[in-house]
mmCIF file of C-alpha atoms in Angstrom:
data_model
loop_
_atom_site.group_PDB
_atom_site.id
_atom_site.type_symbol
_atom_site.label_atom_id
_atom_site.label_comp_id
_atom_site.label_asym_id
_atom_site.label_seq_id
_atom_site.Cartn_x
_atom_site.Cartn_y
_atom_site.Cartn_z
ATOM 1 C CA MET W 1 -7.584 -16.150 17.379
ATOM 2 C CA GLN W 2 -6.818 -13.827 20.854
ATOM 3 C CA GLU W 3 -4.409 -11.767 17.554
ATOM 4 C CA THR W 4 -7.480 -11.816 15.235
ATOM 5 C CA SER W 5 -10.135 -10.567 18.155
ATOM 6 C CA GLN W 6 -7.948 -8.272 19.677
ATOM 7 C CA SER W 7 -7.318 -6.062 16.328
ATOM 8 C CA GLU W 8 -11.335 -6.372 15.183
ATOM 9 C CA GLY W 9 -11.900 -3.513 17.036
ATOM 10 C CA VAL W 10 -9.105 -1.497 14.907
ATOM 11 C CA VAL W 11 -10.478 1.025 12.982
ATOM 12 C CA GLY W 12 -7.712 2.556 11.763
ATOM 13 C CA ALA W 13 -4.014 4.106 12.168
ATOM 14 C CA ALA W 14 -3.388 5.425 15.063
ATOM 15 C CA PRO W 15 -0.329 7.537 15.113
ATOM 16 C CA GLU W 16 1.019 9.010 18.320
ATOM 17 C CA GLY W 17 -0.892 11.618 19.920
ATOM 18 C CA ALA W 18 -3.626 11.217 17.105
ATOM 19 C CA SER W 19 -6.981 11.393 18.884
ATOM 20 C CA ASP W 20 -9.669 10.448 15.856
ATOM 21 C CA PRO W 21 -9.915 9.539 12.722
ATOM 22 C CA ARG W 22 -8.934 13.302 11.640
ATOM 23 C CA SER W 23 -6.134 14.118 13.454
ATOM 24 C CA ALA W 24 -5.011 10.479 12.411
ATOM 25 C CA ALA W 25 -5.054 11.330 8.584
ATOM 26 C CA ARG W 26 -3.266 14.589 9.063
ATOM 27 C CA ALA W 27 -0.537 13.338 11.360
ATOM 28 C CA VAL W 28 0.063 10.348 8.514
ATOM 29 C CA ARG W 29 0.057 13.158 5.796
ATOM 30 C CA GLU W 30 2.666 15.384 7.842
ATOM 31 C CA MET W 31 4.808 12.514 8.574
ATOM 32 C CA PHE W 32 4.821 11.321 4.519
ATOM 33 C CA THR W 33 5.884 14.977 3.700
ATOM 34 C CA ALA W 34 8.660 15.452 6.026
ATOM 35 C CA ILE W 35 10.686 12.291 4.953
ATOM 36 C CA ALA W 36 9.714 12.820 0.889
ATOM 37 C CA PRO W 37 12.951 13.323 -0.198
ATOM 38 C CA ARG W 38 14.418 10.503 1.034
ATOM 39 C CA TYR W 39 12.039 8.273 1.239
ATOM 40 C CA ASP W 40 12.771 6.433 -2.335
ATOM 41 C CA PHE W 41 16.380 6.226 -1.497
ATOM 42 C CA LEU W 42 15.492 4.418 2.689
ATOM 43 C CA ASN W 43 12.554 1.777 0.870
ATOM 44 C CA HIS W 44 15.983 0.711 -0.961
ATOM 45 C CA VAL W 45 18.008 1.011 1.659
ATOM 46 C CA LEU W 46 15.992 -0.805 4.451
ATOM 47 C CA SER W 47 14.167 -3.147 2.321
ATOM 48 C CA PHE W 48 17.604 -4.177 0.555
ATOM 49 C CA ASN W 49 15.502 -3.346 -2.844
ATOM 50 C CA ILE W 50 13.422 -6.588 -2.099
ATOM 51 C CA ASP W 51 11.044 -3.929 -2.119
ATOM 52 C CA ARG W 52 10.770 -3.813 -6.270
ATOM 53 C CA MET W 53 10.518 -7.488 -6.430
ATOM 54 C CA TRP W 54 7.553 -7.256 -4.676
ATOM 55 C CA TRP W 55 6.272 -4.733 -6.365
ATOM 56 C CA ARG W 56 6.862 -6.582 -9.983
ATOM 57 C CA ARG W 57 5.471 -9.482 -8.495
ATOM 58 C CA THR W 58 2.488 -7.673 -7.541
ATOM 59 C CA ALA W 59 1.809 -5.975 -10.827
ATOM 60 C CA ARG W 60 2.691 -9.428 -12.895
ATOM 61 C CA THR W 61 -0.327 -10.436 -10.661
ATOM 62 C CA PHE W 62 -2.820 -8.486 -12.245
ATOM 63 C CA ARG W 63 -0.953 -8.731 -15.841
ATOM 64 C CA PRO W 64 -4.581 -9.828 -17.562
ATOM 65 C CA ILE W 65 -6.070 -6.855 -16.774
ATOM 66 C CA LEU W 66 -3.456 -4.874 -17.519
ATOM 67 C CA THR W 67 -3.231 -5.666 -20.939
ATOM 68 C CA ARG W 68 -6.847 -5.088 -21.212
ATOM 69 C CA LEU W 69 -7.513 -3.008 -23.827
ATOM 70 C CA ASP W 70 -8.661 0.587 -22.476
ATOM 71 C CA ALA W 71 -9.085 -0.669 -18.846
ATOM 72 C CA ARG W 72 -8.761 1.189 -15.931
ATOM 73 C CA ILE W 73 -6.150 0.790 -13.512
ATOM 74 C CA LEU W 74 -6.114 3.044 -9.891
ATOM 75 C CA ASP W 75 -2.964 2.914 -7.667
ATOM 76 C CA LEU W 76 -3.912 4.734 -4.092
ATOM 77 C CA CYS W 77 -2.007 5.833 -1.869
ATOM 78 C CA CYS W 78 0.738 5.719 -4.835
ATOM 79 C CA GLY W 79 3.083 7.646 -2.610
ATOM 80 C CA THR W 80 6.343 8.145 -5.017
ATOM 81 C CA GLY W 81 4.636 6.145 -7.454
ATOM 82 C CA ASP W 82 6.683 2.807 -7.569
ATOM 83 C CA MET W 83 3.920 0.531 -7.665
ATOM 84 C CA THR W 84 2.251 2.910 -10.458
ATOM 85 C CA PHE W 85 5.439 2.545 -12.284
ATOM 86 C CA ALA W 86 5.619 -0.987 -11.721
ATOM 87 C CA LEU W 87 2.014 -1.268 -13.201
ATOM 88 C CA ARG W 88 2.753 0.227 -16.189
ATOM 89 C CA ARG W 89 5.745 -1.376 -17.115
ATOM 90 C CA GLU W 90 3.802 -4.537 -17.138
ATOM 91 C CA ALA W 91 1.208 -3.080 -19.418
ATOM 92 C CA VAL W 92 3.002 -1.725 -22.274
ATOM 93 C CA LYS W 93 4.750 -5.062 -22.532
ATOM 94 C CA SER W 94 1.624 -5.913 -24.189
ATOM 95 C CA LYS W 95 1.789 -4.286 -27.660
ATOM 96 C CA THR W 96 -1.827 -4.019 -27.634
ATOM 97 C CA ALA W 97 -2.824 -2.438 -24.325
ATOM 98 C CA ALA W 98 -3.853 1.255 -24.091
ATOM 99 C CA THR W 99 -4.364 0.734 -20.003
ATOM 100 C CA GLN W 100 -5.074 3.666 -18.476
ATOM 101 C CA ILE W 101 -2.891 4.087 -15.136
ATOM 102 C CA LEU W 102 -3.684 6.551 -12.658
ATOM 103 C CA GLY W 103 -1.744 7.170 -9.503
ATOM 104 C CA ALA W 104 -3.732 8.955 -6.049
ATOM 105 C CA ASP W 105 -1.965 10.036 -2.952
ATOM 106 C CA PHE W 106 -3.274 13.086 -0.262
ATOM 107 C CA SER W 107 0.220 13.525 -0.097
ATOM 108 C CA HIS W 108 1.106 16.502 -2.346
ATOM 109 C CA ALA W 109 5.225 16.090 -1.375
ATOM 110 C CA MET W 110 4.852 12.541 -3.005
ATOM 111 C CA LEU W 111 3.385 13.255 -5.332
ATOM 112 C CA ARG W 112 5.905 15.840 -7.041
ATOM 113 C CA ARG W 113 8.285 13.603 -6.617
ATOM 114 C CA ALA W 114 6.400 10.607 -8.545
ATOM 115 C CA ALA W 115 5.994 13.245 -11.108
ATOM 116 C CA ALA W 116 9.949 13.852 -11.240
ATOM 117 C CA LYS W 117 10.259 10.860 -11.493
ATOM 118 C CA SER W 118 9.315 10.591 -15.985
ATOM 119 C CA ALA W 119 7.953 13.329 -17.669
ATOM 120 C CA ALA W 120 5.711 10.288 -19.739
ATOM 121 C CA GLY W 121 4.656 8.482 -17.404
ATOM 122 C CA PRO W 122 1.502 7.726 -15.263
ATOM 123 C CA GLY W 123 -1.308 10.420 -14.445
ATOM 124 C CA TRP W 124 -1.461 11.294 -10.927
ATOM 125 C CA ILE W 125 -3.936 13.284 -8.758
ATOM 126 C CA GLU W 126 -3.891 14.304 -5.319
ATOM 127 C CA ALA W 127 -6.945 12.607 -3.457
ATOM 128 C CA ASP W 128 -8.032 11.382 -0.058
ATOM 129 C CA ALA W 129 -8.523 7.709 -0.267
ATOM 130 C CA LEU W 130 -11.913 7.643 1.980
ATOM 131 C CA ASN W 131 -13.289 10.239 -0.680
ATOM 132 C CA LEU W 132 -12.025 9.259 -4.156
ATOM 133 C CA PRO W 133 -13.326 12.118 -6.441
ATOM 134 C CA PHE W 134 -14.035 9.078 -8.789
ATOM 135 C CA PRO W 135 -17.825 8.146 -10.218
ATOM 136 C CA ASP W 136 -18.865 4.549 -8.596
ATOM 137 C CA SER W 137 -17.945 1.683 -10.681
ATOM 138 C CA HIS W 138 -15.015 3.380 -12.544
ATOM 139 C CA PHE W 139 -11.979 1.095 -12.429
ATOM 140 C CA ASP W 140 -11.139 -2.284 -14.069
ATOM 141 C CA LEU W 141 -8.266 -2.659 -11.014
ATOM 142 C CA VAL W 142 -7.592 -0.640 -7.680
ATOM 143 C CA THR W 143 -4.112 -1.730 -6.184
ATOM 144 C CA SER W 144 -2.722 -0.067 -3.086
ATOM 145 C CA ALA W 145 1.105 -1.120 -1.810
ATOM 146 C CA PHE W 146 2.097 -0.793 1.441
ATOM 147 C CA GLY W 147 -0.025 2.672 1.452
ATOM 148 C CA PHE W 148 -3.424 1.036 2.839
ATOM 149 C CA ARG W 149 -2.207 0.276 6.482
ATOM 150 C CA ASN W 150 -1.681 4.505 7.321
ATOM 151 C CA LEU W 151 -5.827 4.906 6.093
ATOM 152 C CA ALA W 152 -7.348 5.941 9.249
ATOM 153 C CA ASP W 153 -10.520 3.894 8.998
ATOM 154 C CA TYR W 154 -9.901 0.308 7.283
ATOM 155 C CA ASP W 155 -13.176 -0.376 6.108
ATOM 156 C CA ALA W 156 -13.999 2.801 4.886
ATOM 157 C CA GLY W 157 -10.644 2.188 2.227
ATOM 158 C CA LEU W 158 -12.106 -1.106 1.635
ATOM 159 C CA ARG W 159 -15.656 0.438 0.976
ATOM 160 C CA GLU W 160 -14.373 3.043 -1.273
ATOM 161 C CA ILE W 161 -12.539 1.084 -2.944
ATOM 162 C CA ALA W 162 -15.483 -1.438 -3.811
ATOM 163 C CA ARG W 163 -17.307 1.501 -4.857
ATOM 164 C CA VAL W 164 -15.307 2.975 -8.133
ATOM 165 C CA LEU W 165 -14.617 -1.004 -8.909
ATOM 166 C CA ARG W 166 -16.839 -2.600 -11.833
ATOM 167 C CA PRO W 167 -18.601 -5.036 -11.161
ATOM 168 C CA GLY W 168 -15.726 -7.825 -11.322
ATOM 169 C CA GLY W 169 -12.946 -5.643 -11.136
ATOM 170 C CA GLU W 170 -9.887 -6.614 -8.717
ATOM 171 C CA CYS W 171 -8.879 -5.004 -5.733
ATOM 172 C CA GLY W 172 -4.922 -5.546 -5.255
ATOM 173 C CA ILE W 173 -3.292 -4.748 -1.470
ATOM 174 C CA LEU W 174 0.394 -4.699 -1.042
ATOM 175 C CA ASP W 175 1.362 -4.600 2.488
ATOM 176 C CA PHE W 176 3.113 -5.257 5.908
ATOM 177 C CA GLY W 177 3.134 -8.561 7.319
ATOM 178 C CA GLU W 178 4.434 -10.289 11.296
ATOM 179 C CA PRO W 179 6.074 -13.267 9.845
ATOM 180 C CA LYS W 180 6.113 -16.826 12.174
ATOM 181 C CA GLY W 181 8.943 -18.438 13.882
ATOM 182 C CA MET W 182 13.079 -17.762 13.557
ATOM 183 C CA MET W 183 12.276 -15.521 10.418
ATOM 184 C CA GLY W 184 9.267 -13.868 13.094
ATOM 185 C CA ALA W 185 12.369 -13.005 14.900
ATOM 186 C CA ILE W 186 15.005 -12.164 13.609
ATOM 187 C CA TYR W 187 12.721 -9.704 11.363
ATOM 188 C CA ARG W 188 10.945 -8.237 14.619
ATOM 189 C CA ILE W 189 14.564 -7.218 16.063
ATOM 190 C CA TYR W 190 14.969 -5.568 12.789
ATOM 191 C CA PHE W 191 12.312 -3.866 12.418
ATOM 192 C CA LYS W 192 11.977 -2.282 15.441
ATOM 193 C CA GLN W 193 14.862 -1.637 16.617
ATOM 194 C CA VAL W 194 17.746 -1.256 13.698
ATOM 195 C CA LEU W 195 15.138 -0.025 11.011
ATOM 196 C CA PRO W 196 13.894 3.078 13.325
ATOM 197 C CA ARG W 197 17.497 4.167 13.867
ATOM 198 C CA VAL W 198 18.642 3.669 10.793
ATOM 199 C CA GLY W 199 15.695 4.923 8.782
ATOM 200 C CA THR W 200 15.758 8.392 11.562
ATOM 201 C CA LEU W 201 19.618 8.596 11.110
ATOM 202 C CA ILE W 202 18.943 9.139 7.837
ATOM 203 C CA SER W 203 16.534 10.981 7.146
ATOM 204 C CA GLY W 204 16.435 13.405 10.371
ATOM 205 C CA VAL W 205 13.282 12.497 11.588
ATOM 206 C CA ARG W 206 11.802 10.513 13.960
ATOM 207 C CA GLY W 207 8.692 9.967 13.726
ATOM 208 C CA PRO W 208 7.499 8.272 11.088
ATOM 209 C CA TYR W 209 10.270 5.743 11.490
ATOM 210 C CA ALA W 210 8.861 4.973 14.401
ATOM 211 C CA TYR W 211 5.764 4.928 14.107
ATOM 212 C CA LEU W 212 6.342 2.456 11.002
ATOM 213 C CA PRO W 213 6.096 -1.060 13.283
ATOM 214 C CA ALA W 214 4.141 0.335 15.319
ATOM 215 C CA SER W 215 1.371 0.406 12.553
ATOM 216 C CA VAL W 216 2.399 -2.864 11.299
ATOM 217 C CA GLU W 217 1.740 -4.217 14.689
ATOM 218 C CA ARG W 218 -1.285 -2.438 14.778
ATOM 219 C CA PHE W 219 -2.792 -3.774 10.827
ATOM 220 C CA PRO W 220 -4.920 -6.776 10.997
ATOM 221 C CA PRO W 221 -3.972 -10.651 10.369
ATOM 222 C CA PRO W 222 -4.642 -11.932 6.922
ATOM 223 C CA GLN W 223 -7.878 -13.830 7.945
ATOM 224 C CA GLU W 224 -8.971 -10.503 9.748
ATOM 225 C CA MET W 225 -8.321 -8.661 6.834
ATOM 226 C CA LEU W 226 -9.571 -10.780 4.641
ATOM 227 C CA ALA W 227 -12.719 -11.269 6.275
ATOM 228 C CA ARG W 228 -13.269 -7.135 6.109
ATOM 229 C CA MET W 229 -12.784 -7.436 2.263
ATOM 230 C CA LYS W 230 -15.639 -9.469 2.247
ATOM 231 C CA ARG W 231 -17.788 -7.696 4.297
ATOM 232 C CA ALA W 232 -16.984 -4.497 1.684
ATOM 233 C CA GLY W 233 -18.370 -7.178 -0.631
ATOM 234 C CA PHE W 234 -15.271 -8.736 -2.025
ATOM 235 C CA VAL W 235 -15.187 -11.846 -2.963
ATOM 236 C CA GLU W 236 -12.245 -14.758 -3.529
ATOM 237 C CA ALA W 237 -10.285 -12.810 -1.361
ATOM 238 C CA ALA W 238 -6.984 -14.358 -0.792
ATOM 239 C CA TRP W 239 -3.851 -13.314 1.192
ATOM 240 C CA THR W 240 -0.703 -14.321 -0.867
ATOM 241 C CA PRO W 241 2.159 -14.148 1.714
ATOM 242 C CA TYR W 242 6.173 -12.372 -0.081
ATOM 243 C CA THR W 243 9.273 -13.399 1.805
ATOM 244 C CA PHE W 244 7.985 -15.768 4.721
ATOM 245 C CA GLY W 245 5.352 -13.397 5.094
ATOM 246 C CA ILE W 246 7.583 -10.259 5.673
ATOM 247 C CA ALA W 247 5.088 -8.855 3.048
ATOM 248 C CA GLY W 248 1.758 -10.298 1.169
ATOM 249 C CA LEU W 249 -0.733 -9.290 -1.465
ATOM 250 C CA TYR W 250 -4.175 -9.336 -0.543
ATOM 251 C CA ARG W 251 -6.651 -9.976 -3.666
ATOM 252 C CA GLY W 252 -10.502 -9.705 -4.187
ATOM 253 C CA LYS W 253 -12.729 -9.003 -6.372
ATOM 254 C CA LYS W 254 -16.387 -6.776 -6.377
#
């Protein structure tokens, strides 16, 4: 209960030196622009390729929507598009699917990497997750993989997702957690001591990989995150842990 109460007042991400939501958003954009060239390689190396399994599992979760005729899908904070491509692969397994999939991110450098991966891939748009350029009730599914945690205002992000979802549409937020017990102790040593050093060594940039464990520690725990989702207008809100709780999927319906 103490962990939940401590994070109730947290508005959103707070990189070192950021004094308000605007400067926090600017700092996050600058960090991801700096690491874009090595971003994919480091993700796979530092997660021991488990991240690929998490994306596939999340995509399979939403298969009923992905294979629906004329479904509209938005992958928010898409980065270099790994979650977006996982959604597309799941969708094309059905020969009857005519799914429209769009990846959105506010880092131009990340989107350039995403677009370069496939000439005939999903659509890409540079957009702020807190102020999306889409009408109300436009999408059937909005996902976000390891990007929602970096928003400057978590509640505003949830409200914006709810706004662009049609009634009955679903939201899926895949992000890091903090496992408990012995696994949690091992994880914390790796995540706070080893990962920042390796990430900094390979990328040549210190800030983002020092920020990563701090951002996970700051992110609301599952029960509080679910409460925030419900306040934003989501029902059937649930959290499914992946790999001992190192990551997990938040799912809700508008």
